[in-house]
mmCIF file of C-alpha atoms and ligand atoms in Angstrom:
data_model
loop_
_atom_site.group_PDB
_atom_site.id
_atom_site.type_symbol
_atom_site.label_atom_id
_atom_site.label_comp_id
_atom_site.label_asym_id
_atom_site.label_seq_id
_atom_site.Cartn_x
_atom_site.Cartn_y
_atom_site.Cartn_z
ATOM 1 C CA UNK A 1 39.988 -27.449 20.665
ATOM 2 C CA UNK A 2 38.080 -24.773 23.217
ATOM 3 C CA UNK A 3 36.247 -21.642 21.338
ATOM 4 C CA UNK A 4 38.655 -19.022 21.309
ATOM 5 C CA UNK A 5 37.905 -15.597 22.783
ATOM 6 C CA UNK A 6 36.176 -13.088 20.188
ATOM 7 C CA UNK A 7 39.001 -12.131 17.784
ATOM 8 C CA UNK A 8 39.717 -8.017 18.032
ATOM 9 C CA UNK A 9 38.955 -7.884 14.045
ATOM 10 C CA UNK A 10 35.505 -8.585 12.243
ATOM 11 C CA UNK A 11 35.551 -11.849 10.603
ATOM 12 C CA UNK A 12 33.273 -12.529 7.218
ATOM 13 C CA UNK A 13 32.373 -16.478 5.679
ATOM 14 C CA UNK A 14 31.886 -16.526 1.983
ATOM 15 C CA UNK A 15 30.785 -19.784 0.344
ATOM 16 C CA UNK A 16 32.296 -20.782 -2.733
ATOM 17 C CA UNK A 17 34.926 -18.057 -1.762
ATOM 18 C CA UNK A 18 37.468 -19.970 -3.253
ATOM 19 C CA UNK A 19 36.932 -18.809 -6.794
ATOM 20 C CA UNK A 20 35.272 -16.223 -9.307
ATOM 21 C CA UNK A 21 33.091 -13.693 -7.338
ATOM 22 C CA UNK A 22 33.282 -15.446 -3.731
ATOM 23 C CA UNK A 23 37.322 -14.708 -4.317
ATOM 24 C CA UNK A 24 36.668 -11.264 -5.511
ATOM 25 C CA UNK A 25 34.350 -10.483 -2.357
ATOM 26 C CA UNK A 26 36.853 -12.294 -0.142
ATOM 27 C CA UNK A 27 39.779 -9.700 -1.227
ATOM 28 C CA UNK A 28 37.425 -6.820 -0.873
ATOM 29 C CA UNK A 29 36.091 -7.834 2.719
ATOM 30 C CA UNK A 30 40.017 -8.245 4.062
ATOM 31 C CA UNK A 31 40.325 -4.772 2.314
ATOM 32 C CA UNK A 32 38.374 -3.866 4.740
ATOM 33 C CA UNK A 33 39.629 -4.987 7.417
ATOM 34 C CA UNK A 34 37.845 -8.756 7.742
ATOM 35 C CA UNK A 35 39.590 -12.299 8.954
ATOM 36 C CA UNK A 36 37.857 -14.868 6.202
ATOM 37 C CA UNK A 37 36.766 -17.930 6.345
ATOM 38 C CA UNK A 38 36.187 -19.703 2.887
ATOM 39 C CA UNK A 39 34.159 -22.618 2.351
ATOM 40 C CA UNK A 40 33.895 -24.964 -0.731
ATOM 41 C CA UNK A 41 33.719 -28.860 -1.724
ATOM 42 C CA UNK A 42 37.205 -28.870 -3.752
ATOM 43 C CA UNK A 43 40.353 -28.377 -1.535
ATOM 44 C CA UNK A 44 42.235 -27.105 -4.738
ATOM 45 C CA UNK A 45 39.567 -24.351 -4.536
ATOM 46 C CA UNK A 46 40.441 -23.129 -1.316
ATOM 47 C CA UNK A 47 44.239 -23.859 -1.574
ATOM 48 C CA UNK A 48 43.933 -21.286 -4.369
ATOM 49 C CA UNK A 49 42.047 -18.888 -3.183
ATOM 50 C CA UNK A 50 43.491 -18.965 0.419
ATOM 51 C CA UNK A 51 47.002 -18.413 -1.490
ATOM 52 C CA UNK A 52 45.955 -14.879 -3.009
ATOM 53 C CA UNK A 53 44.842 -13.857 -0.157
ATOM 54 C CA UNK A 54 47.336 -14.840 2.788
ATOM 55 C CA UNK A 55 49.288 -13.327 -0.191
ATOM 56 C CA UNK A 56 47.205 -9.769 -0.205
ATOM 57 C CA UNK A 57 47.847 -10.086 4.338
ATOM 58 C CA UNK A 58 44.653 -11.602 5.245
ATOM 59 C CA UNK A 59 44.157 -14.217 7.700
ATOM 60 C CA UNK A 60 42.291 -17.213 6.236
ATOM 61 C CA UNK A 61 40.490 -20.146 7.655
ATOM 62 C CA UNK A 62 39.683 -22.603 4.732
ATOM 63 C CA UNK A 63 37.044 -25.526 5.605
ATOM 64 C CA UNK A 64 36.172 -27.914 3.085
ATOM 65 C CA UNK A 65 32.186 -27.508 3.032
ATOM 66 C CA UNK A 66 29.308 -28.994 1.156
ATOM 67 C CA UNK A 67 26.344 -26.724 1.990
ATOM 68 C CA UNK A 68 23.668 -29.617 0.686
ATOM 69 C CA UNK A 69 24.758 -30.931 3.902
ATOM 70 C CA UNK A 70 23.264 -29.624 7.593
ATOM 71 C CA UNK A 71 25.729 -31.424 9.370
ATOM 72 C CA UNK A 72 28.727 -30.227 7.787
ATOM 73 C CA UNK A 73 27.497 -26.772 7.513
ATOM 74 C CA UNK A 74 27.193 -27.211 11.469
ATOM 75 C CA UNK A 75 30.699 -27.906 11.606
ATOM 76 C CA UNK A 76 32.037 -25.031 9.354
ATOM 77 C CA UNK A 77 30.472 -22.732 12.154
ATOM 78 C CA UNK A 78 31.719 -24.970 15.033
ATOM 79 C CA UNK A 79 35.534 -24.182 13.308
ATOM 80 C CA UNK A 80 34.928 -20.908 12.928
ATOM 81 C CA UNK A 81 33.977 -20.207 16.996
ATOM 82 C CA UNK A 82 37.009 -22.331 17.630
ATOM 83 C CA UNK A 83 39.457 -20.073 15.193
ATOM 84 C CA UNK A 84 37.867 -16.754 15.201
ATOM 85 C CA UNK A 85 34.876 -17.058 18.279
ATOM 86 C CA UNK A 86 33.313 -14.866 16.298
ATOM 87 C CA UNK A 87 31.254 -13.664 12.774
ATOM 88 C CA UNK A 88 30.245 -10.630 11.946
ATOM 89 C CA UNK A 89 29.285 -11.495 8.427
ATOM 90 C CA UNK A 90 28.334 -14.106 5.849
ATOM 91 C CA UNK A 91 28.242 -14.236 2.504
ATOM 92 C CA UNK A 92 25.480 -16.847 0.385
ATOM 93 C CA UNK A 93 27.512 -17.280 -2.501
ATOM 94 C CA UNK A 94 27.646 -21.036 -3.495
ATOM 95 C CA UNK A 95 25.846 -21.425 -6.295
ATOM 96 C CA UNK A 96 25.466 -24.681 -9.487
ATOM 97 C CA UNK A 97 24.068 -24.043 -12.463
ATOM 98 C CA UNK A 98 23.306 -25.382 -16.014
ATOM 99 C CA UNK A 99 21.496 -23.904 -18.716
ATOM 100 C CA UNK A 100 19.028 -26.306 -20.018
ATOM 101 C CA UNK A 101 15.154 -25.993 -21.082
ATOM 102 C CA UNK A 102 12.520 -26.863 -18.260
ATOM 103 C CA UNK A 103 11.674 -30.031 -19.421
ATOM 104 C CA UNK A 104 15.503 -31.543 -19.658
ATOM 105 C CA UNK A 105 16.068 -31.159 -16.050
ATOM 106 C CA UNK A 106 16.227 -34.051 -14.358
ATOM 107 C CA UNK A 107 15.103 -34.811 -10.931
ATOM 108 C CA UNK A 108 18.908 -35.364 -9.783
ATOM 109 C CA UNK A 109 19.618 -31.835 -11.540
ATOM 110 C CA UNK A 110 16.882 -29.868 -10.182
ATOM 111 C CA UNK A 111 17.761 -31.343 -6.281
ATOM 112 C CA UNK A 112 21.487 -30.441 -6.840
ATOM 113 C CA UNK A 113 20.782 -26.796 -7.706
ATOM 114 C CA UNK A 114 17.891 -26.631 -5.435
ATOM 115 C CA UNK A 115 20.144 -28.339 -3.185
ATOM 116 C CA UNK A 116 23.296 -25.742 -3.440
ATOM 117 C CA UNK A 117 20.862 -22.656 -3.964
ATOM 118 C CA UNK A 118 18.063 -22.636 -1.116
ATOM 119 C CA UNK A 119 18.831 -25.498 0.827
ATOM 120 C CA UNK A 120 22.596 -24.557 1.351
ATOM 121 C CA UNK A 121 21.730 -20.540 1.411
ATOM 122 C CA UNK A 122 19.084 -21.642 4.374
ATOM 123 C CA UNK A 123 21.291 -23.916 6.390
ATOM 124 C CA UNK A 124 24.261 -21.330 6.473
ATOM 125 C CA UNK A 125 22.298 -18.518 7.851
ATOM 126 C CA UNK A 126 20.277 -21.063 10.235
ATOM 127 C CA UNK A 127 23.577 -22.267 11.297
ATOM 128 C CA UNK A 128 25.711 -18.996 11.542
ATOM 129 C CA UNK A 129 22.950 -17.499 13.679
ATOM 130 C CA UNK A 130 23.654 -17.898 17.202
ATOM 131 C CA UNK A 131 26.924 -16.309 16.117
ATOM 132 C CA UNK A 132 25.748 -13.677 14.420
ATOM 133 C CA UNK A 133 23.493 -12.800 16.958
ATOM 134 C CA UNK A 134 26.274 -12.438 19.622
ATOM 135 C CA UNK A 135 27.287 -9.217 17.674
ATOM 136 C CA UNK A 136 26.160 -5.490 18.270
ATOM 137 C CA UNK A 137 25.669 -5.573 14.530
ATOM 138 C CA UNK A 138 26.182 -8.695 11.835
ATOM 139 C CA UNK A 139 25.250 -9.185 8.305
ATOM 140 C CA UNK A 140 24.292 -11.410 6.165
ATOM 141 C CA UNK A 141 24.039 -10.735 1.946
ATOM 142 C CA UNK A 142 22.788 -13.519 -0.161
ATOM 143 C CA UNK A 143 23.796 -14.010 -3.874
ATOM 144 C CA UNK A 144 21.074 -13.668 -6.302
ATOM 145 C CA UNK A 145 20.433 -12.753 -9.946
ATOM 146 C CA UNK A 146 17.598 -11.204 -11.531
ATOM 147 C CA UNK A 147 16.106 -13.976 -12.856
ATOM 148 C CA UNK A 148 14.976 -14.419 -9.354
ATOM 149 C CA UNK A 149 12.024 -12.454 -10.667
ATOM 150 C CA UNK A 150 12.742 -12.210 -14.111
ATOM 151 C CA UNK A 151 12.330 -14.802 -16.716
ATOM 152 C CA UNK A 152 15.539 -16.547 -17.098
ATOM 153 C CA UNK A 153 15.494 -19.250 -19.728
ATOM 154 C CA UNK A 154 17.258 -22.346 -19.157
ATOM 155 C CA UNK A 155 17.652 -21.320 -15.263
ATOM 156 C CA UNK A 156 13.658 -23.299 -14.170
ATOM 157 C CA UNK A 157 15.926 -24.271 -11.565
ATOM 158 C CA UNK A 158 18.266 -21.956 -10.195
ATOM 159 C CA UNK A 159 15.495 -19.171 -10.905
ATOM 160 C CA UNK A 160 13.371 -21.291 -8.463
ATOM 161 C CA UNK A 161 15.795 -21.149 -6.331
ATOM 162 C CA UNK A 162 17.263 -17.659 -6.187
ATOM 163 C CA UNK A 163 13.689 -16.706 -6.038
ATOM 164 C CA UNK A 164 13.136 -18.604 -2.916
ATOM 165 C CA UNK A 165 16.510 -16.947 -1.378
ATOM 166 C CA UNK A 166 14.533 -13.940 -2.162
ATOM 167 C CA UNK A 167 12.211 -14.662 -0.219
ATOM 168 C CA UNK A 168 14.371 -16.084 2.565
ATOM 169 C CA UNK A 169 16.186 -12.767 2.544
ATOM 170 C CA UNK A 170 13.098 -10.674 3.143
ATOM 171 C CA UNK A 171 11.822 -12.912 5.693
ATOM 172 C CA UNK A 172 15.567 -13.008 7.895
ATOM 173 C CA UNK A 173 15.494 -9.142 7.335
ATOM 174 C CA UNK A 174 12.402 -8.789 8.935
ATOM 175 C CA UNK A 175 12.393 -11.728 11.819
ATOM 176 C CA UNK A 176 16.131 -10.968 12.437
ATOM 177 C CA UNK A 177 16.323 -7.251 12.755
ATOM 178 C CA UNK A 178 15.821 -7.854 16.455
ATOM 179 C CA UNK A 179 18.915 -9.315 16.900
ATOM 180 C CA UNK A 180 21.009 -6.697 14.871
ATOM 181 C CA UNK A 181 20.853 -8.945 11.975
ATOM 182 C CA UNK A 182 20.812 -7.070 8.435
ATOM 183 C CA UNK A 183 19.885 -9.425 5.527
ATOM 184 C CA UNK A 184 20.210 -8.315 2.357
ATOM 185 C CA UNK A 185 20.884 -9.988 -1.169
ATOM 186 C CA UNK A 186 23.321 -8.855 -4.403
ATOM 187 C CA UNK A 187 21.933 -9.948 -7.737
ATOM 188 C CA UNK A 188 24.933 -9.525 -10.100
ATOM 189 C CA UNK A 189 24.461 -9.314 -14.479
ATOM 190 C CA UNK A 190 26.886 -11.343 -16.072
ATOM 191 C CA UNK A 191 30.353 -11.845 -14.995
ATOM 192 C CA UNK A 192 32.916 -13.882 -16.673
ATOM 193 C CA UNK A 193 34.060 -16.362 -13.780
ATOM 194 C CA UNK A 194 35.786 -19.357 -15.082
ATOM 195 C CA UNK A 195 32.221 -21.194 -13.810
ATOM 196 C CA UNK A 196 30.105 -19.365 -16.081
ATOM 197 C CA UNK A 197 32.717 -19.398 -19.100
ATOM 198 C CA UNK A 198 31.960 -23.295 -19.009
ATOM 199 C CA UNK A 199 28.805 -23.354 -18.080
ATOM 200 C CA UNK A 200 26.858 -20.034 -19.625
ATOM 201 C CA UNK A 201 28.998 -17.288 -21.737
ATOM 202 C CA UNK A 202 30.329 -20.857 -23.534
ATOM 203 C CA UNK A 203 31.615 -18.674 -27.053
ATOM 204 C CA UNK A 204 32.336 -14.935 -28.601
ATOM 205 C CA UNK A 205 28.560 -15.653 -29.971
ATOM 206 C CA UNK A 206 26.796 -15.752 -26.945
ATOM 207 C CA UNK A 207 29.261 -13.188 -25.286
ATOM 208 C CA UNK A 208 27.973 -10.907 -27.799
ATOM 209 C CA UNK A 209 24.217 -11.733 -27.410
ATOM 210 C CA UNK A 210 24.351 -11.023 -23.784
ATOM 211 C CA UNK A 211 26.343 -7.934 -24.218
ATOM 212 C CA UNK A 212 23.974 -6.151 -26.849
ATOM 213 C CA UNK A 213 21.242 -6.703 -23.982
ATOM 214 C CA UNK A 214 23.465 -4.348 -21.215
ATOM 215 C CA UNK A 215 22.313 -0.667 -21.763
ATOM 216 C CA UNK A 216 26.286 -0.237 -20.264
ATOM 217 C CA UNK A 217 27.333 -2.499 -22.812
ATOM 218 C CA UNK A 218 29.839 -4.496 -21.297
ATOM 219 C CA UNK A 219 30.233 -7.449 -18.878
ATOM 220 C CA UNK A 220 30.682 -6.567 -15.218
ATOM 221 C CA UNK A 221 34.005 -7.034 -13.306
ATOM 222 C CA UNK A 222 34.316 -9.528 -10.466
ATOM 223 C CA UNK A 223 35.814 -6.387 -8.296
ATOM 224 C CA UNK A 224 32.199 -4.243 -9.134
ATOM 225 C CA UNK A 225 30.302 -7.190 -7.638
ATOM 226 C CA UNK A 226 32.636 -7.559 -4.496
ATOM 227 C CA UNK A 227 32.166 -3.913 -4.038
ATOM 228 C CA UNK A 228 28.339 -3.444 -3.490
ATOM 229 C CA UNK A 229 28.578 -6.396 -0.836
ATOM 230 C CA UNK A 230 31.292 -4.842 0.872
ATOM 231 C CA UNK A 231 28.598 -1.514 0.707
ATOM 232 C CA UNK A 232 25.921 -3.791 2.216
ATOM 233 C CA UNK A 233 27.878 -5.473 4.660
ATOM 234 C CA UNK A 234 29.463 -2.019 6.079
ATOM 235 C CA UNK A 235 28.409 0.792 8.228
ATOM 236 C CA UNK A 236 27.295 2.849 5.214
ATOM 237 C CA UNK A 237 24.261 0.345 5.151
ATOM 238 C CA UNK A 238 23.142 0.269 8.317
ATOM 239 C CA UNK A 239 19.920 1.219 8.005
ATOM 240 C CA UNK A 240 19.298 -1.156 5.030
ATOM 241 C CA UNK A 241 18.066 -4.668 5.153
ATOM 242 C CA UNK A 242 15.899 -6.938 2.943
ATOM 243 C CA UNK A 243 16.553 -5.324 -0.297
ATOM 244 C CA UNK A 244 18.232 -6.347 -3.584
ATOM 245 C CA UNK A 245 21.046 -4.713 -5.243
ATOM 246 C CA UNK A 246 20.985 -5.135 -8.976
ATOM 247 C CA UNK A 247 24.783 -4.999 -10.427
ATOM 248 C CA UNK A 248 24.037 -5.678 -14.024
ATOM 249 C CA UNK A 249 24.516 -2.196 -16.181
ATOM 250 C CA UNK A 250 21.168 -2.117 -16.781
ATOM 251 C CA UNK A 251 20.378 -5.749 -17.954
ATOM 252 C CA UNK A 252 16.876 -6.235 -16.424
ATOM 253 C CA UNK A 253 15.553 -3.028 -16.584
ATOM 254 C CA UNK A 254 13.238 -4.536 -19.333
ATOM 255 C CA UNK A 255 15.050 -3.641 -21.783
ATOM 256 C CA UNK A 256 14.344 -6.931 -24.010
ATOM 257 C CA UNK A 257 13.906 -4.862 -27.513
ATOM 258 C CA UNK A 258 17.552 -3.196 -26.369
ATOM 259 C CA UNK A 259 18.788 -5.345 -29.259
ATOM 260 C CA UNK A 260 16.684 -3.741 -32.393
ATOM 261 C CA UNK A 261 18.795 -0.679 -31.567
ATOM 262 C CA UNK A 262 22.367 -2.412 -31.780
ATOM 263 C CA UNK A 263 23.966 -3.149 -34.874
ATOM 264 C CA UNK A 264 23.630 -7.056 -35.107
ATOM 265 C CA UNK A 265 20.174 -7.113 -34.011
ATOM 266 C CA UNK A 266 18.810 -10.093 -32.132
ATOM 267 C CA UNK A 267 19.865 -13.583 -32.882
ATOM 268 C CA UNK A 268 17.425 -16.069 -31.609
ATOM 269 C CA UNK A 269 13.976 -16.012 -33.346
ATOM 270 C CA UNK A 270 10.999 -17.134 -31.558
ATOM 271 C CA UNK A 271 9.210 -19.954 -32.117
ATOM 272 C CA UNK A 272 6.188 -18.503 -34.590
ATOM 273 C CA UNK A 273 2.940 -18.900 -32.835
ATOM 274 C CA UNK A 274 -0.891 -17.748 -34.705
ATOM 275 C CA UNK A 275 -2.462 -15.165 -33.626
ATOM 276 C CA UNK A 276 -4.410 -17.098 -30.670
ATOM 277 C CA UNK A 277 -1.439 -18.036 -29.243
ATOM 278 C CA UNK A 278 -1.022 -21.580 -30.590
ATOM 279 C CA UNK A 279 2.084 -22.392 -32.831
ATOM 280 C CA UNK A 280 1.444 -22.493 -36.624
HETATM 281 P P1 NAP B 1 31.499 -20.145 -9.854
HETATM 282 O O1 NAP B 1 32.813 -19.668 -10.348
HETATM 283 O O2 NAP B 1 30.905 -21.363 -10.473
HETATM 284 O O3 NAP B 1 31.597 -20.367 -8.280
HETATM 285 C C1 NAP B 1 30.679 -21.140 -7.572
HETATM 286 C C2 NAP B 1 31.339 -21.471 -6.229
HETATM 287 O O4 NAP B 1 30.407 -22.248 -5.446
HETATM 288 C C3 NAP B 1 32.609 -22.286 -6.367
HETATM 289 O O5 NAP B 1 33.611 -21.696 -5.548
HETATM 290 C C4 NAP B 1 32.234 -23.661 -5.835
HETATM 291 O O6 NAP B 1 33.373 -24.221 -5.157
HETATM 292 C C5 NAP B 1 31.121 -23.321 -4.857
HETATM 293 N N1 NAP B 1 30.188 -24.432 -4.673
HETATM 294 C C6 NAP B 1 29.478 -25.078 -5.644
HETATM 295 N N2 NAP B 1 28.758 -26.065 -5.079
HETATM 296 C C7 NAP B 1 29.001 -26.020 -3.741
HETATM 297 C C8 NAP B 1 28.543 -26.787 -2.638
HETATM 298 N N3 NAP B 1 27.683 -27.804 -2.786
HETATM 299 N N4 NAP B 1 29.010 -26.479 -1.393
HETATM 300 C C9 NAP B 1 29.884 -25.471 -1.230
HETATM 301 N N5 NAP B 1 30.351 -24.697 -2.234
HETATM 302 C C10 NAP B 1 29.915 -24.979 -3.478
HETATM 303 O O7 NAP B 1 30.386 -19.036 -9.960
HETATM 304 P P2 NAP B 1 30.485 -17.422 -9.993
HETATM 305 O O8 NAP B 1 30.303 -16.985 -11.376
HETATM 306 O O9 NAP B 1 31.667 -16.948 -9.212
HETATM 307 O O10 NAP B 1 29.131 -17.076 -9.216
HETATM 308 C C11 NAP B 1 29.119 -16.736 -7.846
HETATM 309 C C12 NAP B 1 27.688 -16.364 -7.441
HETATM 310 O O11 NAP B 1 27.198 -15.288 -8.253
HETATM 311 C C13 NAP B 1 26.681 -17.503 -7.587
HETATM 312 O O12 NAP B 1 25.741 -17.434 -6.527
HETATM 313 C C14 NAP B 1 26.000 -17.176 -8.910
HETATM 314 O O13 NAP B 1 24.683 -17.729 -8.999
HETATM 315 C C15 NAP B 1 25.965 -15.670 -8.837
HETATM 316 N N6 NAP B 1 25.843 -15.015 -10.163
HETATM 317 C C16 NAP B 1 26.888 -15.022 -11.026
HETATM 318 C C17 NAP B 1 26.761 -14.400 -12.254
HETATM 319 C C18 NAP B 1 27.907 -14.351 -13.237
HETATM 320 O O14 NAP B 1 27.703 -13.882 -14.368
HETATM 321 N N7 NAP B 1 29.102 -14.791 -12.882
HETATM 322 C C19 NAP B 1 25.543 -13.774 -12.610
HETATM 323 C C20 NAP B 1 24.479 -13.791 -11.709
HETATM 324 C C21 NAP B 1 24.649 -14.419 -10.475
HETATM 325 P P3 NAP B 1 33.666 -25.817 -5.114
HETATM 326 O O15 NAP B 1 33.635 -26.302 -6.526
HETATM 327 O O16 NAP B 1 35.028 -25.864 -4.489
HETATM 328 O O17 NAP B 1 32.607 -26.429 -4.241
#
């Protein structure tokens, strides 16, 4: 099939749009106007979330991605010039994860979220460039979280790697701006998605842990995400690029003794060390 002409409407990719935030951010972006493109491994993934939003009006293109993969991230942006000929915007938002201590990773573990994280996050944009640089004005926001430069234990590896997407960010925004490129990243605080209730906020225990450390206290909603990268993607941010948007109430702000003030207090002693730093 020939590239089509430039569609009349902006068109946005988010990866891992199928489900949890990507979904959230898709229905925001075709609030506003966008033609989607969603991109994920699992076909029921983007069956779903195509449904709720050809539901909501949108028009959806749905191509069944793995971002580990150069060559298949090279087609997802040969079938979107075919459907759309154009992109005005794309969304980093594929993410694995699994909370476990440093030294349980595995090799295969660390390259799968290393894998998903940077390699993915840097083959999309290096891919979706000569697209994006066809526009006036494109956009690119990458999906972060704060333990990108905050400690995050249990997250050696996806802190690695949203730290490097940091970096990647920062270094588009600045060799990009040029070509009307804006790159900037979203680092949300916790969300329940139905990946993280598996995978991080597993029980009411931990729920409540988390929550006792957000000044706001409460979880964020999928829809406050979606928002602030619908801000950074629009007109209202044109002259931003290469920053970081923290959506967390408050969680990072250093507020680690936050707890002491709530009523159930911390739960997770440390590890008693002497004096000189060694452990009794
Ligand atoms: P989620 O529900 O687990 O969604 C992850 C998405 O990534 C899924 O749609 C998955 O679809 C896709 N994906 C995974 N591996 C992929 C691969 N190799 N290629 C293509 N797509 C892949 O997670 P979420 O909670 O919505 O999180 C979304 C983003 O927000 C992530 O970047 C996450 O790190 C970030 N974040 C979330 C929270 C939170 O509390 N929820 C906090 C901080 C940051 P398939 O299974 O179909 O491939």
């Amino acid at each position: 099939m020939a590239a089509s002409p430039p569609s009349d409407r902006r068109c946005a990719l988010v990866t891992g749009g199928g489900t949890g935030l990507g979904l959230a951010m898709a229905e925001r972006l075709a609030r506003d106007g966008y033609d989607l493109t969603l991109a994920s491994r699992d076909p029921a993934h983007l069956e779903a979330g195509s449904q709720t939003l050809r539901a909501a009006g949108a028009r959806v293109l749905t191509v069944r991605t793995d971002v580990r993969s150069e060559s298949a991230v090279d087609e997802l942006m040969h079938r979107i010039r075919e459907e759309y000929g154009r992109l005005d915007l794309l969304v980093n938002n594929a993410a694995g994860n699994f909370v476990a201590p440093a030294e349980a990773i595995t090799p295969n573990g660390w390259r799968a979220v290393i894998g998903i994280v940077l390699n993915g996050t840097f083959f999309c944009c290096r891919a979706a460039f000569p697209l994006l640089q066809e526009r006036a004005s494109s956009a690119i926001v990458n999906i972060v979280a704060a333990y990108a430069w905050m400690a995050g234990p249990g997250t050696a590896h996806s802190a690695a790697a949203k730290a490097g997407v940091l970096a990647l960010t920062r270094t588009l925004a600045v060799e990009w701006a040029g070509y009307g490129i804006r790159v900037n990243a979203v680092a949300p605080g916790p969300v329940h998605t139905e990946g993280t209730d598996q995978r991080l906020w597993t029980d009411g225990e931990v729920t409540r842990a988390v929550t006792r450390g957000v000044p706001l206290g409460r979880f964020g909603t999928a829809e406050e995400i979606a928002e602030s990268v619908a801000f950074l993607a629009g007109p209202r941010a044109s002259y931003i690029t290469g920053q970081v948007l923290t959506v967390d109430g408050g969680q990072w702000l250093g507020t680690g003794l936050l707890p002491l003030l709530r009523p159930e207090g911390p739960t997770t002693p440390a590890r008693r060390t002497s004096q000189d730093g060694h452990p009794e």
